[in-house]
Short mmCIF file of C-alpha atoms in Angstrom, two decimals:
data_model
loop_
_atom_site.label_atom_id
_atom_site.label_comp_id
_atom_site.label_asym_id
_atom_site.label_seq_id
_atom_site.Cartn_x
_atom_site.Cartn_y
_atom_site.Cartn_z
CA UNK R 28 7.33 10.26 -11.31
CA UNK R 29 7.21 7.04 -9.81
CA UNK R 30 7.25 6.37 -6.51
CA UNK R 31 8.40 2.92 -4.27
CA UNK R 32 8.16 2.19 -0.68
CA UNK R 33 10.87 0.32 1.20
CA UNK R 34 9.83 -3.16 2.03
CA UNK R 35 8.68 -3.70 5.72
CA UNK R 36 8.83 -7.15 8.08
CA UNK R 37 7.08 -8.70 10.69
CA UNK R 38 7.86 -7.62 13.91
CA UNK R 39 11.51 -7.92 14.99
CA UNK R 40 13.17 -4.76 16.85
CA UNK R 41 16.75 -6.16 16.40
CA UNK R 42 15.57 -5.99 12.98
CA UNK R 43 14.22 -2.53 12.57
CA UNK R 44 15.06 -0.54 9.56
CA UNK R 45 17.34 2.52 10.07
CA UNK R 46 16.83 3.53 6.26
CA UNK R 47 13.34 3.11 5.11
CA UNK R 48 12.65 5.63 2.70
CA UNK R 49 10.16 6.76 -0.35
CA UNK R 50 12.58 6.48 -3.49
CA UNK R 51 11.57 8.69 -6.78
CA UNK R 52 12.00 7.21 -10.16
CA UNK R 53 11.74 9.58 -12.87
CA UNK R 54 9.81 8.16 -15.94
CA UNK R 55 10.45 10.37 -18.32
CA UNK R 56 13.96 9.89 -18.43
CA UNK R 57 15.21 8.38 -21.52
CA UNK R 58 16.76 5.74 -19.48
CA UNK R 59 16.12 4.14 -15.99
CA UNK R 60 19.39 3.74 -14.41
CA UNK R 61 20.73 5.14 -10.97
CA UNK R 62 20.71 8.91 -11.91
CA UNK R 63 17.11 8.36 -12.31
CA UNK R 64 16.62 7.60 -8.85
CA UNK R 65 16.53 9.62 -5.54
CA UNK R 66 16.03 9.61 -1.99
CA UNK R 67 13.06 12.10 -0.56
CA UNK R 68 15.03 13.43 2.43
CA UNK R 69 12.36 13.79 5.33
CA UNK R 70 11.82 17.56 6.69
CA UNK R 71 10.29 18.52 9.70
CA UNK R 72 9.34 14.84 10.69
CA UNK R 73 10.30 13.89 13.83
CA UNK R 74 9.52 9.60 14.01
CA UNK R 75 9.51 7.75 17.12
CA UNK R 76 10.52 9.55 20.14
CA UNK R 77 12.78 11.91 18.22
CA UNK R 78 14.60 8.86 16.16
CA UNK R 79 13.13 10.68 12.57
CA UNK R 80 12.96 6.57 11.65
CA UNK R 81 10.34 5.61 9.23
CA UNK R 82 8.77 2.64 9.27
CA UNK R 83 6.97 1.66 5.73
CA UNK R 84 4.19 -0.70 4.92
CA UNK R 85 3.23 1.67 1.88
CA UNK R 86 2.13 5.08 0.85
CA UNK R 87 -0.15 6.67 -1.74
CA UNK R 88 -0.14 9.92 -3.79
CA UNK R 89 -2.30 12.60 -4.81
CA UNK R 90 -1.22 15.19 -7.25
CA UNK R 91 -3.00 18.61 -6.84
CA UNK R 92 -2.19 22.38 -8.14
CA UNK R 93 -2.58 25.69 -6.34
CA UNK R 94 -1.67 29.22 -7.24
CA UNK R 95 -0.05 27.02 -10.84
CA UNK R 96 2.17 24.90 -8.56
CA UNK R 97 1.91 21.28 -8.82
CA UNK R 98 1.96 19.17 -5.98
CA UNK R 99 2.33 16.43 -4.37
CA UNK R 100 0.76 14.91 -1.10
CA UNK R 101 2.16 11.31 -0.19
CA UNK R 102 -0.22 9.42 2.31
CA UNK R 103 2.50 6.79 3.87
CA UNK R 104 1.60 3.92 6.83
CA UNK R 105 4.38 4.15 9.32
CA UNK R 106 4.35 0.84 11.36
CA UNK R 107 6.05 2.66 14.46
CA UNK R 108 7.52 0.88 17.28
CA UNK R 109 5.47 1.04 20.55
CA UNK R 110 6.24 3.55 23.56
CA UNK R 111 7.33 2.56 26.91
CA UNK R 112 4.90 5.03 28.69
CA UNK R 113 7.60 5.00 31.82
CA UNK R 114 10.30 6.37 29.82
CA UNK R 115 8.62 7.78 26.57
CA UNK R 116 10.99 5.63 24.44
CA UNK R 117 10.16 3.27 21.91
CA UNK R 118 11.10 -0.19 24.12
CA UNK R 119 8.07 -2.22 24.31
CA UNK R 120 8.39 -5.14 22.07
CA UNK R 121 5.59 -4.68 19.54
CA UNK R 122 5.25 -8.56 19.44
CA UNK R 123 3.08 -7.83 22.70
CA UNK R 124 1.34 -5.00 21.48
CA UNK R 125 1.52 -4.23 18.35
CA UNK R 126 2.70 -1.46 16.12
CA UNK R 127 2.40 1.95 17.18
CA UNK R 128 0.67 2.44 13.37
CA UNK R 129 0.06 6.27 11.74
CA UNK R 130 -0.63 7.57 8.52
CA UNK R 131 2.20 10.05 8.22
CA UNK R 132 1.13 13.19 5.29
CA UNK R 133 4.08 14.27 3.68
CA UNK R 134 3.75 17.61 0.33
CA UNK R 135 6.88 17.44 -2.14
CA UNK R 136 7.13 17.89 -5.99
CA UNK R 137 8.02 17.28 -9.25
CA UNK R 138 11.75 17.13 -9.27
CA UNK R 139 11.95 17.29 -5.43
CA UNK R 140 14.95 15.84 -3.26
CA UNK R 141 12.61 16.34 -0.17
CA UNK R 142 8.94 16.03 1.60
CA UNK R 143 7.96 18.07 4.29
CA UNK R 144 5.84 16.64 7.02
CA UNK R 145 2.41 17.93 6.94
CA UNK R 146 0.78 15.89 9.84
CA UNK R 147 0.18 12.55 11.30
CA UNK R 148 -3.17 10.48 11.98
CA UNK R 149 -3.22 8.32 14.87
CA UNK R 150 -6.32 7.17 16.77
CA UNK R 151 -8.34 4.28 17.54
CA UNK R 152 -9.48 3.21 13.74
CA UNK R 153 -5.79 3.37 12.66
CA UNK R 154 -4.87 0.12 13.90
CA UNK R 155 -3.70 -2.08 11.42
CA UNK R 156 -3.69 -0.13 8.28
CA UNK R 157 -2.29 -1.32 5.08
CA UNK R 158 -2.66 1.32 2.31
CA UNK R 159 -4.42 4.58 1.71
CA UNK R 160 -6.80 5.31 -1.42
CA UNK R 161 -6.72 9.68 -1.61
CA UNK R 162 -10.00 11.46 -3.00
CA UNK R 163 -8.43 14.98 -1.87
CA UNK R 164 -5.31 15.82 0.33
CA UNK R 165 -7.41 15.80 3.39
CA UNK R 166 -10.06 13.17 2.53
CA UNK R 167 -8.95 9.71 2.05
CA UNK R 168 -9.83 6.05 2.73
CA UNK R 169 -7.49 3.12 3.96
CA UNK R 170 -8.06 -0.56 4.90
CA UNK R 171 -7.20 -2.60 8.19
CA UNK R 172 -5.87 -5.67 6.85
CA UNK R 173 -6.82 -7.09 10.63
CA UNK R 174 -9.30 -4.70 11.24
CA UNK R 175 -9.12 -4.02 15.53
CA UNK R 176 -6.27 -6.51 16.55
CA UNK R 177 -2.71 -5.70 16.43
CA UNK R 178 -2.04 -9.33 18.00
CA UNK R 179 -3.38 -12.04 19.68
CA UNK R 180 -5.39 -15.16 18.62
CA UNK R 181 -8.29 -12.50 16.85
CA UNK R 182 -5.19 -11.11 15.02
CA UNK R 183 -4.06 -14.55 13.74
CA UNK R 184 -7.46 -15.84 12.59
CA UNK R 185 -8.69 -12.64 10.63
CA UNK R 186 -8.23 -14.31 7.66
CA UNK R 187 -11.01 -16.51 8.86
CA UNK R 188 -12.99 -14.07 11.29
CA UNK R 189 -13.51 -11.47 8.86
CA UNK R 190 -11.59 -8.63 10.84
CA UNK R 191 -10.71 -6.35 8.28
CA UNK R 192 -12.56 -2.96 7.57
CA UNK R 193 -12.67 0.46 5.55
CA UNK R 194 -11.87 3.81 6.93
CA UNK R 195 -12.61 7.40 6.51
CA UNK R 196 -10.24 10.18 7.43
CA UNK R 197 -10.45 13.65 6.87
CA UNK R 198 -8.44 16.51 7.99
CA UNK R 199 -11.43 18.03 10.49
CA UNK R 200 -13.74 14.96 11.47
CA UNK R 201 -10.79 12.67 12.56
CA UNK R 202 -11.03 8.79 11.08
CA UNK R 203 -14.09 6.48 11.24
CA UNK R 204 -15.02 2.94 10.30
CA UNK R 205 -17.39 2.69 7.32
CA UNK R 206 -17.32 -1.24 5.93
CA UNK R 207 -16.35 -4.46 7.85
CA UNK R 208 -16.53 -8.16 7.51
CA UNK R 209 -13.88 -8.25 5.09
CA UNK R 210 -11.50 -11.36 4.75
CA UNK R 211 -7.57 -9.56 5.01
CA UNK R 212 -8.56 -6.51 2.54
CA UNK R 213 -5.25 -5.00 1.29
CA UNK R 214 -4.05 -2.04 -0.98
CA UNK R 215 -7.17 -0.41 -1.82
CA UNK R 216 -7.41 1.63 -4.89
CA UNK R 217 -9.80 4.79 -6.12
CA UNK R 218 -11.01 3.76 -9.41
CA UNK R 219 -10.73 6.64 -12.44
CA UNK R 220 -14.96 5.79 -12.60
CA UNK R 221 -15.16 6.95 -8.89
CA UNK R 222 -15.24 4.00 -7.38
CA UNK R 223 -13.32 2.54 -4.34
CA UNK R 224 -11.92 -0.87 -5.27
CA UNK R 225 -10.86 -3.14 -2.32
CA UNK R 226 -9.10 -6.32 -2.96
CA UNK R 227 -9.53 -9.56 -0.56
CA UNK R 228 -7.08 -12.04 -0.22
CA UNK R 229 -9.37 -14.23 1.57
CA UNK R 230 -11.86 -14.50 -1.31
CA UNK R 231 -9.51 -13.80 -4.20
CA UNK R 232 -12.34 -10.86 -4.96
CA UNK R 233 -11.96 -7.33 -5.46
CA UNK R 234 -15.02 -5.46 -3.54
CA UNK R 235 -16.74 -2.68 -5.48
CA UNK R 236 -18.49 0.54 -3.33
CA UNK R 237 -20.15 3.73 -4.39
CA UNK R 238 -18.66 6.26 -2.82
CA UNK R 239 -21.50 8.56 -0.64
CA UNK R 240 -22.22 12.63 0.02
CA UNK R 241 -21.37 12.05 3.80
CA UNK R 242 -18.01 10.02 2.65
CA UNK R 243 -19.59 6.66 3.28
CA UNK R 244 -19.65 3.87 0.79
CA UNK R 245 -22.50 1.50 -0.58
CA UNK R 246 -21.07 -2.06 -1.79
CA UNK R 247 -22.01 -2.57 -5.57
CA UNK R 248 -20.49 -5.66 -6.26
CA UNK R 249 -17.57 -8.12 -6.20
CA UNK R 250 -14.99 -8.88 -9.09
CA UNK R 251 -14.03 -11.97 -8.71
CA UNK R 252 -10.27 -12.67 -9.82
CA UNK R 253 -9.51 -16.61 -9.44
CA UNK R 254 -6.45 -15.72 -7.73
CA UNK R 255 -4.83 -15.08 -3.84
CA UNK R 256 -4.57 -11.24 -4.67
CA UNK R 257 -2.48 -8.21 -2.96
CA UNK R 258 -2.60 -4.27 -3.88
CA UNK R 259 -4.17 -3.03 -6.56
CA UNK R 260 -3.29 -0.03 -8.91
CA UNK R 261 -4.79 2.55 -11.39
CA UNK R 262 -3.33 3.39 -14.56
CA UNK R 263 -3.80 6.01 -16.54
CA UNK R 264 -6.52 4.25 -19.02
CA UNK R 265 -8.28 3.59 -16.06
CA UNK R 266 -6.94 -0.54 -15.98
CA UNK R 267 -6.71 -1.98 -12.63
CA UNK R 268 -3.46 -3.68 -12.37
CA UNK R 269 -3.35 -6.78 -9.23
CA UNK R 270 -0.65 -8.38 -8.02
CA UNK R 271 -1.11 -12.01 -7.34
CA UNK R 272 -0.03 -15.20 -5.68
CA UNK R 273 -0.45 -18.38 -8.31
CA UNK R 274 0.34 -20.52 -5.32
CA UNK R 275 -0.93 -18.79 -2.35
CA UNK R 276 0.63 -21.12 0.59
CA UNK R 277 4.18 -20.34 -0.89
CA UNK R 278 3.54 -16.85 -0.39
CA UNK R 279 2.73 -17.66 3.58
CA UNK R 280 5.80 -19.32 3.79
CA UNK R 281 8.01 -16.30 1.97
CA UNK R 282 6.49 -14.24 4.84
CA UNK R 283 8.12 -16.60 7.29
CA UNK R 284 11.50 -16.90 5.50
CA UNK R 285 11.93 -13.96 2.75
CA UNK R 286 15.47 -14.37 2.26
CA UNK R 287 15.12 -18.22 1.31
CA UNK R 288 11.83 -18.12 -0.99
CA UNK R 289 10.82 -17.72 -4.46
CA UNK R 290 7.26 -17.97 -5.05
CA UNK R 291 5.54 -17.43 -8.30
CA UNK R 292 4.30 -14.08 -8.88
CA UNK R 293 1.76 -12.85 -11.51
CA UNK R 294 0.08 -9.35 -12.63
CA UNK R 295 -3.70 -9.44 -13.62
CA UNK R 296 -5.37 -6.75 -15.41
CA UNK R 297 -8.76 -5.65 -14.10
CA UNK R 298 -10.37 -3.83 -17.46
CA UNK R 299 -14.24 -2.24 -17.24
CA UNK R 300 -16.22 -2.17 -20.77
CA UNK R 301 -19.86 -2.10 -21.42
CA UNK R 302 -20.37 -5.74 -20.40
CA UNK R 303 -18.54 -5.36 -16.89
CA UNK R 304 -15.50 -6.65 -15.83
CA UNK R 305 -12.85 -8.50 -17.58
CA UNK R 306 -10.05 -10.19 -15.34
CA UNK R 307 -6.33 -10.98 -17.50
CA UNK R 308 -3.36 -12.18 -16.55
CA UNK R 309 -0.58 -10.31 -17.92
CA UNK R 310 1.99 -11.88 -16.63
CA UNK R 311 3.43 -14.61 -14.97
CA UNK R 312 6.76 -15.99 -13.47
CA UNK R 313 5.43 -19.49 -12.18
CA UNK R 314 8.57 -20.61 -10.86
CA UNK R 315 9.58 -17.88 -8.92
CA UNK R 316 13.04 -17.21 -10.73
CA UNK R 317 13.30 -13.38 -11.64
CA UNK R 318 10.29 -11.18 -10.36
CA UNK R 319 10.02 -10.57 -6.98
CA UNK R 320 7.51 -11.87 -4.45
CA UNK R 321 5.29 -9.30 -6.31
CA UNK R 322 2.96 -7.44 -3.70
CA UNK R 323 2.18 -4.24 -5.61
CA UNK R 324 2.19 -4.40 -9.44
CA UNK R 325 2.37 -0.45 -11.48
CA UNK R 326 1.75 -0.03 -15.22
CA UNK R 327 2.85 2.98 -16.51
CA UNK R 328 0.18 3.36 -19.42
CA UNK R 329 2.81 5.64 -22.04
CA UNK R 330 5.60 2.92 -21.93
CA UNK R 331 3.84 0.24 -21.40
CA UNK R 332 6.12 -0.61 -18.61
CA UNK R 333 5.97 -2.35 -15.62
CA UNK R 334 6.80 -2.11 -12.09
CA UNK R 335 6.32 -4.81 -9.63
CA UNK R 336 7.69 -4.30 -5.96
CA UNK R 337 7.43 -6.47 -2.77
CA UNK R 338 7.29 -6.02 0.79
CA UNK R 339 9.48 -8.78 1.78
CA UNK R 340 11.95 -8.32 -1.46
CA UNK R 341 15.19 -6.21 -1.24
CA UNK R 342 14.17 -5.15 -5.42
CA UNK R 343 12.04 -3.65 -7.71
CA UNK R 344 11.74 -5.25 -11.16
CA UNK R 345 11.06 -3.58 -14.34
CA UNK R 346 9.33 -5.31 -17.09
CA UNK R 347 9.50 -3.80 -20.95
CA UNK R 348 6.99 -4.34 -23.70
CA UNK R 349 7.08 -6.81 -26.12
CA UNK R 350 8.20 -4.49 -29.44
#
């Protein structure tokens, strides 16, 4: 099963979705077409002030098995309107303040048509999360893209300040910080070694930590890519697969106008032998004429497909193997 958020936007309320959802694509089906795909209809989640809206930057999965039942927790970041504390309804234009931002825990299945809300984080160190990395259903780690700063001056100049940070959470202890400094860090990514890989799109470098007993993490090095680089994602052999921006200013300037921009996008392949690292590219559409803005790139390792998605594109593609 594979798994797609619904792209997200700056903030605009006139311009908040009513229909974000997490769509299910089953792989195994022979062919990918629209029978292949369903809607996870929400249960027991309530949204913003009773609305039941979510709000998607991204989400994460881990698959788990109790009493022979296979599982499925989905970690998603809900970029929630703000709360007018006078009337307890979301009215506050976040371009003031901010998102409202929570990592909303959701259980389904294989085969599902639903999730059921499990529970929400929200405190201080979720502020401007971007994607979770799950080590167990109630222990995972996610990244501030602006670290503290929902908006401002600070927010703009993260890039440059080195805002971002790492995060903690776990279903007793609440979330803490554990690594700053970081230049815009983005969809982070549990290694199949047991490492935490953290991509910067500052430095064009994925960051490399040990993960700790106590849940902390020691840096162990950087993988430098050459490229402006967005989420990253595990495969099944254990290849990191990056999406990333050949021309990184267009990709600013899709942000600004989605509807009227085609960048180039291109997938690199992250691969770990006895010598270290080896950065690919896979893939590239340099003049921005069929793949999407590509911000989150997924190889499925027994077709030999794959999946690129955007947050600022209204489709997925799907890329075949050369036979």
């Amino acid at each position: 099963m594979l798994t797609i958020p619904s792209p997200g936007g700056k903030y605009d309320p006139s311009g908040q979705s009513q229909r974000d959802a997490i769509v299910a694509l089953d792989l195994d089906l022979p062919h990918l077409d629209a029978s292949s795909v369903r809607v996870l209809r929400t249960k027991g989640y309530t949204g913003t002030a009773g609305d039941r809206l979510l709000n998607l930057v991204g989400f994460t999965g881990f698959e788990s098995t109790e009493e022979g039942e296979e599982k499925i927790t989905l970690f998603a970041v809900n970029n929630r309107p703000p709360i007018d504390p006078r009337t307890g309804k979301p009215n506050i234009s976040p371009g003031q303040v901010g998102a409202n931002s929570t990592i909303e825990v959701f259980e389904t299945g294989p085969g599902a048509t639903s999730m059921k809300h499990i529970r929400t984080y929200a405190n201080d160190a979720v502020a401007t999360p971007n994607r979770v990395a799950a080590l167990a259903k109630d222990l995972f780690y996610f990244t501030n893209d602006h670290g503290q700063d929902k908006v401002g001056i600070k927010h703009q100049l993260g890039f440059i300040l080195k805002t971002g940070d790492v995060n903690v959470c776990t279903a007793t202890g609440g979330c803490r910080k554990i690594a700053d400094q970081l230049k815009f860090p983005n969809g982070l990514a549990l290694g199949r070694d047991g490492l935490l890989y953290v991509p910067s799109v500052g430095t064009g470098g994925i960051h490399v930590y040990r993960i700790l007993e106590d849940h902390s993490i020691k840096h162990v090095q950087e993988i430098k890519t050459g490229y402006s680089i967005d989420n990253l994602s595990v495969d099944q052999n254990g290849d990191i697969f990056v999406a990333a921006f050949p021309v990184a200013f267009d990709m600013v300037k899709a942000f600004d106008d989605p509807r009227n921009s085609f960048p180039a996008a291109a997938v690199l392949r992250v691969s770990k032998g006895e010598n270290g690292y080896t950065v690919d590219k896979v893939l590239e559409d340099a003049r921005g004429e069929v793949l999407p803005a590509a911000t989150t790139a997924l190889h499925d390792a027994k077709t030999g497909r794959l999946f690129l998605s955007s947050v600022i594109s209204p489709f997925i593609a799907v890329c075949e193997p050369k036979q």
